[in-house]
Amino acid sequence: MLKFVSLLLALSFCQGLQHNNIDDYVEAEPVFEASKYGSLWPLPQKVQISEVSFKLTSSSFRIVDAKASSAGPSCSLLQSAYRRYYEYMFGSAKKQWWSKNNRRSDPSDLSELQVWITSPDSECDGYPSVTSDESYELTVNQPVAVLKAPKVWGALHGLETFSQLVFEDEYGAKSINAAIINDFPRFQHRGILLDSSRHFLPIKVILANLETMAMNKFNVFHWHIVDDQSFPYLSRTFPQLSEQGAYHPYTHVYTPADVKMVIEFARLRGIRVIPEFDTPGHTQSWGKGQKDLLTPCYSGSKPSGSFGPVNPILNTTYDFMAQFFTEISTVFPDGYVHLGGDEVDFTCWKSNPDIQKFMEQQHFGDDYRKLESFYIQKLLDIVTSTKKGYLIWQEVFDNGVKLKADTLIHVWKGNQEQYQNEMASVTASGYQTLLSTPWYLNRISYGQDWQGFYKADPQDFKGTDEQKKLVIGGEACLWGEYVDATNLTPRLWPRASAVAERLWSAKDVTDIGDAFNRLSLHRCRMVERGIPAEPLFSSYCPHEYKGV
Amino acid sequence: MLKFVSLLLALSFCQGLQHNNIDDYVEAEPVFEASKYGSLWPLPQKVQISEVSFKLTSSSFRIVDAKASSAGPSCSLLQSAYRRYYEYMFGSAKKQWWSKNNRRSDPSDLSELQVWITSPDSECDGYPSVTSDESYELTVNQPVAVLKAPKVWGALHGLETFSQLVFEDEYGAKSINAAIINDFPRFQHRGILLDSSRHFLPIKVILANLETMAMNKFNVFHWHIVDDQSFPYLSRTFPQLSEQGAYHPYTHVYTPADVKMVIEFARLRGIRVIPEFDTPGHTQSWGKGQKDLLTPCYSGSKPSGSFGPVNPILNTTYDFMAQFFTEISTVFPDGYVHLGGDEVDFTCWKSNPDIQKFMEQQHFGDDYRKLESFYIQKLLDIVTSTKKGYLIWQEVFDNGVKLKADTLIHVWKGNQEQYQNEMASVTASGYQTLLSTPWYLNRISYGQDWQGFYKADPQDFKGTDEQKKLVIGGEACLWGEYVDATNLTPRLWPRASAVAERLWSAKDVTDIGDAFNRLSLHRCRMVERGIPAEPLFSSYCPHEYKGV
């Protein structure tokens, strides 16, 4: 049995000193100490770290396929991951290429990491899914380290963990302690929502954040791609949607090639891309390029010139949706699509005489939720026919829409008591659910708000074990009203990292002090990898952000 | 008399639509419309804009010294400003160099801007000061525009204003409307406080923010350079202060050359650099490199090993301060230095038997504020002997320390009622004052908090006209606990721009809607100039931030 030791890490924090010029609204100040888990984030399920350490040299260290691995040199997903992680571990040390020939091989060196995919089907060329096996085992010992994983998805996580174990000793030598790690995620669905409608997000920003998601073992990019404000998705079937509905039809759109690039970049990092096309509300931008799609609002007996939600009483609406979602089902390979369904405002429907007549015909009375359900049920049937599963915001469940048994209900409303009741209610009805309410990262406040995100647990509600099992995870949401390329990345990281650990690590990993210590190092690592992750508190990183 | 017209500007905002997934805690949503003042920010004192417009060509447009100007080609401050503003106006158009030869000269073109320094002493090689004349007059008409200013400082502001008048017409041609502008600042002291102690700020970050300050007509960089957490200032006299007290003695320090570069970069933009060396509190980092400077704290009858504020009872303390501030007085050319004096914690002094004895000898009783005043008065005498004026935080005034008549009292504490009472009290005592309380930009909150900054007015307190005249301005403060190179710039801009307009423009410039419209364009201009200024609300810029 190996003994735990504190790793020495090249980072210092100020002691808890007086607070300058700040009223006393700040919580007790944390003091940095090295965690016995070093800079591991999110914390793996089982970690043993020994006092014995080995050195790694940039000239000779290699990441290789194990002989028995089911993934070989043709698995470009792994081959490019090897290069990526080599770069992360030795990027700054590459200048020492000249030392190669002078260097004697040292018996205490760690010479290679062998990556061994154990299942006959490595899934190298596939897409990750909600049921993907993401587990891995990592053994760091002499003369080689071995990373075993049933599928490539676990191997990707294991490579990240391996890179997190590597540190610089006091002479700048890359080192790693002997270790045994057994790891798997607590929840299958660990997502980040980005919103490219309130502000257009250049592809470069999206890719940088996918890269950072992988460093945090997130596995779902929930792409809230269109909304009222703009429609940047360039549809092959309905190009006029972005032609008219984007902020600009050339500079502020995602072309099919862009979307493909995002999906492949994500796949190579074990990340699913789930697009959201929210209807019937949040669709103002759709109406610009698609005549008669939205409901004309009335002022008295005349159309007011403004439009409301999708018009649910026209057959053309459903023809359009069928064509549109058929395209979406081929463009996005993931098994799920997010259909929104939140915040439908009934004012416009109520004003429209044709809608009123339809309500009468259908015997809906004054209950416009029934009209909403009428629309959503037809939409769900359409999407089902494209062979996709769906996620929907909680209102659709709350309004009693008939749902397929495998529908995922996305909880986002209310305070803690309310969302916990909602989770209880959704799971009591037998539906799977994921949580976002406590993780609206667009809502900023002064101080260390990551601690609040960290303390929320999606299984904390009154319910049976069976109900708890229906919680498949959660998502951190960064709605776009106040973020764009100028400030998105530092606002998201490392605040989302707190959510990452809650969704990956064991339920009892709740020590806020230990989390602070590991997260401080993890954020400096993100900075060193070129990501402008903001600081947790007064501190410094050995290598400060350079991309100013 | 010229007529006002709306300028057409290349920016759109979404209309006030529904709000997705946000509880109703957001204020009414502003809707973008073009202001009749276009993108001018801060709004000049007197603006007349005509409907007549001229075109500017990158190949032939020139900024030149007027014949009668007292500043000629040898005034490198102006010459480099001409290049800077040419670049800002035509940067993206330079690719069209090939059009030069094909182009016919058009009689409706604006061919040049003449810059005319009218005072015999242009102050080109001097430093800006609290009494600098920053006024200018700008006349844009055919065939030339004329910018008249008594001193170079006004000319710099006029160049910025001129560049803000230039816009792209619908064919991408650079254009400007005929205009007459008479301008001067409402307050002399318009500052930004940055804190390089809680986090080290690379020089590049400081320079980028000085550049942005100039775009907003700020004229004071209050450099809170050291504090408890670290001492990055490399002192020639006491190099051990940063050797021991910086986060790192080589990578996290400001060398004499760095400081010189910051001061010159600021001077070229009409910005004063006022360093703050805060004592006797906030000095933990000083103690590491300067033995016996801090008070040893006691636990019972024995030293506890920790240290408190500067030790006020030793002669060596004052010898040190005399040498240190003599160096500061030569390194920083500005007439003022900020001496801090805030938040002195008496716990440690109380614990120390030598201090207790001293208190008895001096007949201070139990009133440790008398000991604080004893220290501060000796310090003020030292600094006075270096021929510098000083700013101090309000506590020094509150505690009844005897102050020179020209001391500037910096108000930072309390709620609105409290700070207004403080302003009344300070000015009733005949002291000049500047305000920061409502402008602590480190305190972030969700939504458009710039509106709150914009509404605060430093002259809103009960007092006579004489008292109001003692208000010399204010400063936006961005304390460093939660900001470093990763997030400082988008967090500061355009939020600080709100303060910039409050301190520059006339008191009655308070229309929040018009401000939103101009500020939205101003922030896109900052983005286009390479500054990651964050968005005010859902919107887009024609040229989004590229420096991701």
PDB file of C-alpha atoms in Angstrom, chain A residues 314-496:
ATOM      1  CA  LEU A 314     -51.072  26.410 -38.964  1.00  0.00           C
ATOM      2  CA  ASN A 315     -50.101  23.227 -40.766  1.00  0.00           C
ATOM      3  CA  THR A 316     -47.261  25.133 -42.424  1.00  0.00           C
ATOM      4  CA  THR A 317     -45.659  25.492 -39.009  1.00  0.00           C
ATOM      5  CA  TYR A 318     -45.390  21.734 -38.620  1.00  0.00           C
ATOM      6  CA  ASP A 319     -44.214  21.237 -42.197  1.00  0.00           C
ATOM      7  CA  PHE A 320     -41.461  23.725 -41.491  1.00  0.00           C
ATOM      8  CA  MET A 321     -40.494  22.089 -38.194  1.00  0.00           C
ATOM      9  CA  ALA A 322     -40.410  18.645 -39.800  1.00  0.00           C
ATOM     10  CA  GLN A 323     -38.000  19.805 -42.490  1.00  0.00           C
ATOM     11  CA  PHE A 324     -35.949  21.861 -40.085  1.00  0.00           C
ATOM     12  CA  PHE A 325     -35.490  19.149 -37.475  1.00  0.00           C
ATOM     13  CA  THR A 326     -34.763  16.583 -40.163  1.00  0.00           C
ATOM     14  CA  GLU A 327     -31.817  18.750 -41.140  1.00  0.00           C
ATOM     15  CA  ILE A 328     -30.768  19.161 -37.495  1.00  0.00           C
ATOM     16  CA  SER A 329     -30.911  15.394 -36.976  1.00  0.00           C
ATOM     17  CA  THR A 330     -28.349  14.873 -39.743  1.00  0.00           C
ATOM     18  CA  VAL A 331     -26.101  17.837 -38.939  1.00  0.00           C
ATOM     19  CA  PHE A 332     -25.761  16.988 -35.251  1.00  0.00           C
ATOM     20  CA  PRO A 333     -24.764  13.364 -34.618  1.00  0.00           C
ATOM     21  CA  ASP A 334     -25.663  13.266 -30.934  1.00  0.00           C
ATOM     22  CA  GLY A 335     -28.649  11.149 -29.943  1.00  0.00           C
ATOM     23  CA  TYR A 336     -30.309  14.112 -28.261  1.00  0.00           C
ATOM     24  CA  VAL A 337     -31.496  17.554 -29.210  1.00  0.00           C
ATOM     25  CA  HIS A 338     -32.641  20.218 -26.750  1.00  0.00           C
ATOM     26  CA  LEU A 339     -36.077  21.550 -27.661  1.00  0.00           C
ATOM     27  CA  GLY A 340     -36.371  24.367 -25.144  1.00  0.00           C
ATOM     28  CA  GLY A 341     -40.017  25.004 -24.418  1.00  0.00           C
ATOM     29  CA  ASP A 342     -39.432  27.546 -21.674  1.00  0.00           C
ATOM     30  CA  GLU A 343     -41.063  30.882 -20.905  1.00  0.00           C
ATOM     31  CA  VAL A 344     -43.882  30.946 -23.414  1.00  0.00           C
ATOM     32  CA  ASP A 345     -45.663  34.295 -23.152  1.00  0.00           C
ATOM     33  CA  PHE A 346     -49.405  33.902 -23.856  1.00  0.00           C
ATOM     34  CA  THR A 347     -50.185  37.612 -24.351  1.00  0.00           C
ATOM     35  CA  CYS A 348     -49.840  37.548 -28.122  1.00  0.00           C
ATOM     36  CA  TRP A 349     -51.748  34.291 -28.549  1.00  0.00           C
ATOM     37  CA  LYS A 350     -54.550  35.740 -26.436  1.00  0.00           C
ATOM     38  CA  SER A 351     -54.747  38.826 -28.664  1.00  0.00           C
ATOM     39  CA  ASN A 352     -55.093  36.910 -31.910  1.00  0.00           C
ATOM     40  CA  PRO A 353     -58.699  36.133 -33.069  1.00  0.00           C
ATOM     41  CA  ASP A 354     -57.651  33.110 -35.146  1.00  0.00           C
ATOM     42  CA  ILE A 355     -55.965  31.603 -32.147  1.00  0.00           C
ATOM     43  CA  GLN A 356     -59.055  32.322 -30.038  1.00  0.00           C
ATOM     44  CA  LYS A 357     -61.220  30.497 -32.593  1.00  0.00           C
ATOM     45  CA  PHE A 358     -58.851  27.519 -32.586  1.00  0.00           C
ATOM     46  CA  MET A 359     -58.968  27.408 -28.795  1.00  0.00           C
ATOM     47  CA  GLU A 360     -62.734  27.123 -28.961  1.00  0.00           C
ATOM     48  CA  GLN A 361     -62.635  24.420 -31.626  1.00  0.00           C
ATOM     49  CA  GLN A 362     -60.231  22.375 -29.547  1.00  0.00           C
ATOM     50  CA  HIS A 363     -62.226  22.957 -26.325  1.00  0.00           C
ATOM     51  CA  PHE A 364     -59.155  24.394 -24.613  1.00  0.00           C
ATOM     52  CA  GLY A 365     -61.271  27.007 -22.781  1.00  0.00           C
ATOM     53  CA  ASP A 366     -58.999  29.772 -21.499  1.00  0.00           C
ATOM     54  CA  ASP A 367     -56.105  27.479 -20.720  1.00  0.00           C
ATOM     55  CA  TYR A 368     -53.336  28.497 -23.066  1.00  0.00           C
ATOM     56  CA  ARG A 369     -51.077  25.918 -21.508  1.00  0.00           C
ATOM     57  CA  LYS A 370     -53.197  23.419 -23.406  1.00  0.00           C
ATOM     58  CA  LEU A 371     -52.363  25.204 -26.640  1.00  0.00           C
ATOM     59  CA  GLU A 372     -48.687  25.171 -25.710  1.00  0.00           C
ATOM     60  CA  SER A 373     -48.948  21.446 -25.007  1.00  0.00           C
ATOM     61  CA  PHE A 374     -50.730  20.922 -28.318  1.00  0.00           C
ATOM     62  CA  TYR A 375     -47.776  22.504 -30.092  1.00  0.00           C
ATOM     63  CA  ILE A 376     -45.104  20.748 -28.083  1.00  0.00           C
ATOM     64  CA  GLN A 377     -46.672  17.319 -28.490  1.00  0.00           C
ATOM     65  CA  LYS A 378     -46.746  17.700 -32.253  1.00  0.00           C
ATOM     66  CA  LEU A 379     -43.138  18.907 -32.168  1.00  0.00           C
ATOM     67  CA  LEU A 380     -42.033  15.979 -30.021  1.00  0.00           C
ATOM     68  CA  ASP A 381     -43.655  13.573 -32.478  1.00  0.00           C
ATOM     69  CA  ILE A 382     -41.759  15.230 -35.318  1.00  0.00           C
ATOM     70  CA  VAL A 383     -38.438  14.994 -33.499  1.00  0.00           C
ATOM     71  CA  THR A 384     -39.122  11.396 -32.471  1.00  0.00           C
ATOM     72  CA  SER A 385     -39.596  10.548 -36.117  1.00  0.00           C
ATOM     73  CA  THR A 386     -36.027  11.785 -36.767  1.00  0.00           C
ATOM     74  CA  LYS A 387     -34.828   9.139 -34.284  1.00  0.00           C
ATOM     75  CA  LYS A 388     -33.591  11.648 -31.741  1.00  0.00           C
ATOM     76  CA  GLY A 389     -34.200  11.774 -28.047  1.00  0.00           C
ATOM     77  CA  TYR A 390     -34.840  15.156 -26.496  1.00  0.00           C
ATOM     78  CA  LEU A 391     -34.187  17.390 -23.564  1.00  0.00           C
ATOM     79  CA  ILE A 392     -36.724  20.023 -22.588  1.00  0.00           C
ATOM     80  CA  TRP A 393     -36.823  22.790 -19.986  1.00  0.00           C
ATOM     81  CA  GLN A 394     -38.931  21.988 -16.946  1.00  0.00           C
ATOM     82  CA  GLU A 395     -42.006  24.026 -17.982  1.00  0.00           C
ATOM     83  CA  VAL A 396     -42.913  21.408 -20.551  1.00  0.00           C
ATOM     84  CA  PHE A 397     -43.126  18.839 -17.760  1.00  0.00           C
ATOM     85  CA  ASP A 398     -44.814  21.294 -15.404  1.00  0.00           C
ATOM     86  CA  ASN A 399     -47.519  21.971 -18.005  1.00  0.00           C
ATOM     87  CA  GLY A 400     -48.374  18.306 -18.255  1.00  0.00           C
ATOM     88  CA  VAL A 401     -47.245  17.640 -21.822  1.00  0.00           C
ATOM     89  CA  LYS A 402     -47.199  13.926 -22.645  1.00  0.00           C
ATOM     90  CA  LEU A 403     -43.558  12.907 -22.869  1.00  0.00           C
ATOM     91  CA  LYS A 404     -41.652   9.861 -24.014  1.00  0.00           C
ATOM     92  CA  ALA A 405     -40.323   7.822 -21.131  1.00  0.00           C
ATOM     93  CA  ASP A 406     -36.729   8.643 -22.041  1.00  0.00           C
ATOM     94  CA  THR A 407     -37.228  12.432 -22.134  1.00  0.00           C
ATOM     95  CA  LEU A 408     -34.696  14.385 -20.102  1.00  0.00           C
ATOM     96  CA  ILE A 409     -36.204  17.173 -17.985  1.00  0.00           C
ATOM     97  CA  HIS A 410     -33.888  20.130 -17.500  1.00  0.00           C
ATOM     98  CA  VAL A 411     -34.534  21.911 -14.180  1.00  0.00           C
ATOM     99  CA  TRP A 412     -33.592  25.584 -14.097  1.00  0.00           C
ATOM    100  CA  LYS A 413     -36.154  27.554 -12.064  1.00  0.00           C
ATOM    101  CA  GLY A 414     -36.687  28.729  -8.528  1.00  0.00           C
ATOM    102  CA  ASN A 415     -34.782  28.866  -5.292  1.00  0.00           C
ATOM    103  CA  GLN A 416     -33.139  25.900  -3.593  1.00  0.00           C
ATOM    104  CA  GLU A 417     -36.340  24.598  -2.009  1.00  0.00           C
ATOM    105  CA  GLN A 418     -38.249  24.986  -5.275  1.00  0.00           C
ATOM    106  CA  TYR A 419     -35.712  23.242  -7.475  1.00  0.00           C
ATOM    107  CA  GLN A 420     -35.327  20.424  -4.994  1.00  0.00           C
ATOM    108  CA  ASN A 421     -39.104  19.943  -4.995  1.00  0.00           C
ATOM    109  CA  GLU A 422     -39.046  19.977  -8.784  1.00  0.00           C
ATOM    110  CA  MET A 423     -36.308  17.330  -8.902  1.00  0.00           C
ATOM    111  CA  ALA A 424     -38.361  15.212  -6.508  1.00  0.00           C
ATOM    112  CA  SER A 425     -41.477  15.654  -8.580  1.00  0.00           C
ATOM    113  CA  VAL A 426     -39.831  14.944 -11.946  1.00  0.00           C
ATOM    114  CA  THR A 427     -38.113  11.802 -10.692  1.00  0.00           C
ATOM    115  CA  ALA A 428     -41.266  10.626  -8.870  1.00  0.00           C
ATOM    116  CA  SER A 429     -42.903  10.669 -12.307  1.00  0.00           C
ATOM    117  CA  GLY A 430     -40.135   8.372 -13.527  1.00  0.00           C
ATOM    118  CA  TYR A 431     -38.322  10.851 -15.752  1.00  0.00           C
ATOM    119  CA  GLN A 432     -34.597  11.375 -15.943  1.00  0.00           C
ATOM    120  CA  THR A 433     -33.488  14.858 -15.021  1.00  0.00           C
ATOM    121  CA  LEU A 434     -30.556  17.221 -14.969  1.00  0.00           C
ATOM    122  CA  LEU A 435     -30.028  20.307 -12.878  1.00  0.00           C
ATOM    123  CA  SER A 436     -28.961  23.843 -13.724  1.00  0.00           C
ATOM    124  CA  THR A 437     -30.714  26.163 -11.251  1.00  0.00           C
ATOM    125  CA  PRO A 438     -27.785  26.657  -8.850  1.00  0.00           C
ATOM    126  CA  TRP A 439     -25.337  26.944 -11.737  1.00  0.00           C
ATOM    127  CA  TYR A 440     -26.407  30.034 -13.664  1.00  0.00           C
ATOM    128  CA  LEU A 441     -22.890  31.379 -13.989  1.00  0.00           C
ATOM    129  CA  ASN A 442     -24.060  34.460 -15.875  1.00  0.00           C
ATOM    130  CA  ARG A 443     -25.292  35.689 -12.487  1.00  0.00           C
ATOM    131  CA  ILE A 444     -22.177  37.190 -10.998  1.00  0.00           C
ATOM    132  CA  SER A 445     -21.597  38.538  -7.525  1.00  0.00           C
ATOM    133  CA  TYR A 446     -18.668  39.860  -5.568  1.00  0.00           C
ATOM    134  CA  GLY A 447     -16.304  37.380  -3.967  1.00  0.00           C
ATOM    135  CA  GLN A 448     -15.798  33.643  -4.153  1.00  0.00           C
ATOM    136  CA  ASP A 449     -19.128  32.579  -5.589  1.00  0.00           C
ATOM    137  CA  TRP A 450     -17.618  29.286  -6.783  1.00  0.00           C
ATOM    138  CA  GLN A 451     -18.131  28.036  -3.233  1.00  0.00           C
ATOM    139  CA  GLY A 452     -21.895  28.249  -3.643  1.00  0.00           C
ATOM    140  CA  PHE A 453     -21.747  26.362  -6.927  1.00  0.00           C
ATOM    141  CA  TYR A 454     -19.558  23.763  -5.279  1.00  0.00           C
ATOM    142  CA  LYS A 455     -21.936  23.141  -2.387  1.00  0.00           C
ATOM    143  CA  ALA A 456     -25.020  22.451  -4.542  1.00  0.00           C
ATOM    144  CA  ASP A 457     -25.667  18.732  -5.116  1.00  0.00           C
ATOM    145  CA  PRO A 458     -28.173  17.515  -7.713  1.00  0.00           C
ATOM    146  CA  GLN A 459     -29.143  14.525  -5.576  1.00  0.00           C
ATOM    147  CA  ASP A 460     -30.008  16.615  -2.521  1.00  0.00           C
ATOM    148  CA  PHE A 461     -33.797  16.348  -2.510  1.00  0.00           C
ATOM    149  CA  LYS A 462     -36.385  14.169  -0.799  1.00  0.00           C
ATOM    150  CA  GLY A 463     -36.738  10.968  -2.774  1.00  0.00           C
ATOM    151  CA  THR A 464     -36.005   7.249  -2.934  1.00  0.00           C
ATOM    152  CA  ASP A 465     -32.761   5.721  -4.165  1.00  0.00           C
ATOM    153  CA  GLU A 466     -34.584   4.900  -7.383  1.00  0.00           C
ATOM    154  CA  GLN A 467     -35.430   8.562  -7.815  1.00  0.00           C
ATOM    155  CA  LYS A 468     -31.840   9.631  -7.149  1.00  0.00           C
ATOM    156  CA  LYS A 469     -30.661   7.315  -9.904  1.00  0.00           C
ATOM    157  CA  LEU A 470     -32.804   9.215 -12.383  1.00  0.00           C
ATOM    158  CA  VAL A 471     -30.565  12.284 -11.913  1.00  0.00           C
ATOM    159  CA  ILE A 472     -28.146  12.034 -14.819  1.00  0.00           C
ATOM    160  CA  GLY A 473     -26.187  15.179 -14.039  1.00  0.00           C
ATOM    161  CA  GLY A 474     -26.301  18.880 -14.610  1.00  0.00           C
ATOM    162  CA  GLU A 475     -25.114  21.834 -16.592  1.00  0.00           C
ATOM    163  CA  ALA A 476     -23.437  25.124 -15.815  1.00  0.00           C
ATOM    164  CA  CYS A 477     -25.175  27.820 -17.882  1.00  0.00           C
ATOM    165  CA  LEU A 478     -23.599  31.030 -19.095  1.00  0.00           C
ATOM    166  CA  TRP A 479     -26.438  32.983 -20.695  1.00  0.00           C
ATOM    167  CA  GLY A 480     -25.226  35.550 -23.142  1.00  0.00           C
ATOM    168  CA  GLU A 481     -26.783  38.932 -22.312  1.00  0.00           C
ATOM    169  CA  TYR A 482     -23.613  40.233 -20.721  1.00  0.00           C
ATOM    170  CA  VAL A 483     -20.862  38.088 -22.220  1.00  0.00           C
ATOM    171  CA  ASP A 484     -19.140  37.885 -25.564  1.00  0.00           C
ATOM    172  CA  ALA A 485     -15.649  37.175 -26.824  1.00  0.00           C
ATOM    173  CA  THR A 486     -14.252  39.945 -24.605  1.00  0.00           C
ATOM    174  CA  ASN A 487     -15.151  38.430 -21.231  1.00  0.00           C
ATOM    175  CA  LEU A 488     -16.684  34.966 -21.622  1.00  0.00           C
ATOM    176  CA  THR A 489     -13.679  32.782 -20.870  1.00  0.00           C
ATOM    177  CA  PRO A 490     -12.489  34.388 -17.605  1.00  0.00           C
ATOM    178  CA  ARG A 491     -16.092  34.615 -16.399  1.00  0.00           C
ATOM    179  CA  LEU A 492     -16.642  30.902 -17.042  1.00  0.00           C
ATOM    180  CA  TRP A 493     -13.369  29.551 -15.621  1.00  0.00           C
ATOM    181  CA  PRO A 494     -12.624  28.499 -12.968  1.00  0.00           C
ATOM    182  CA  ARG A 495     -16.187  29.103 -11.734  1.00  0.00           C
ATOM    183  CA  ALA A 496     -17.477  26.251 -13.919  1.00  0.00           C
TER     184      ALA A 496
END
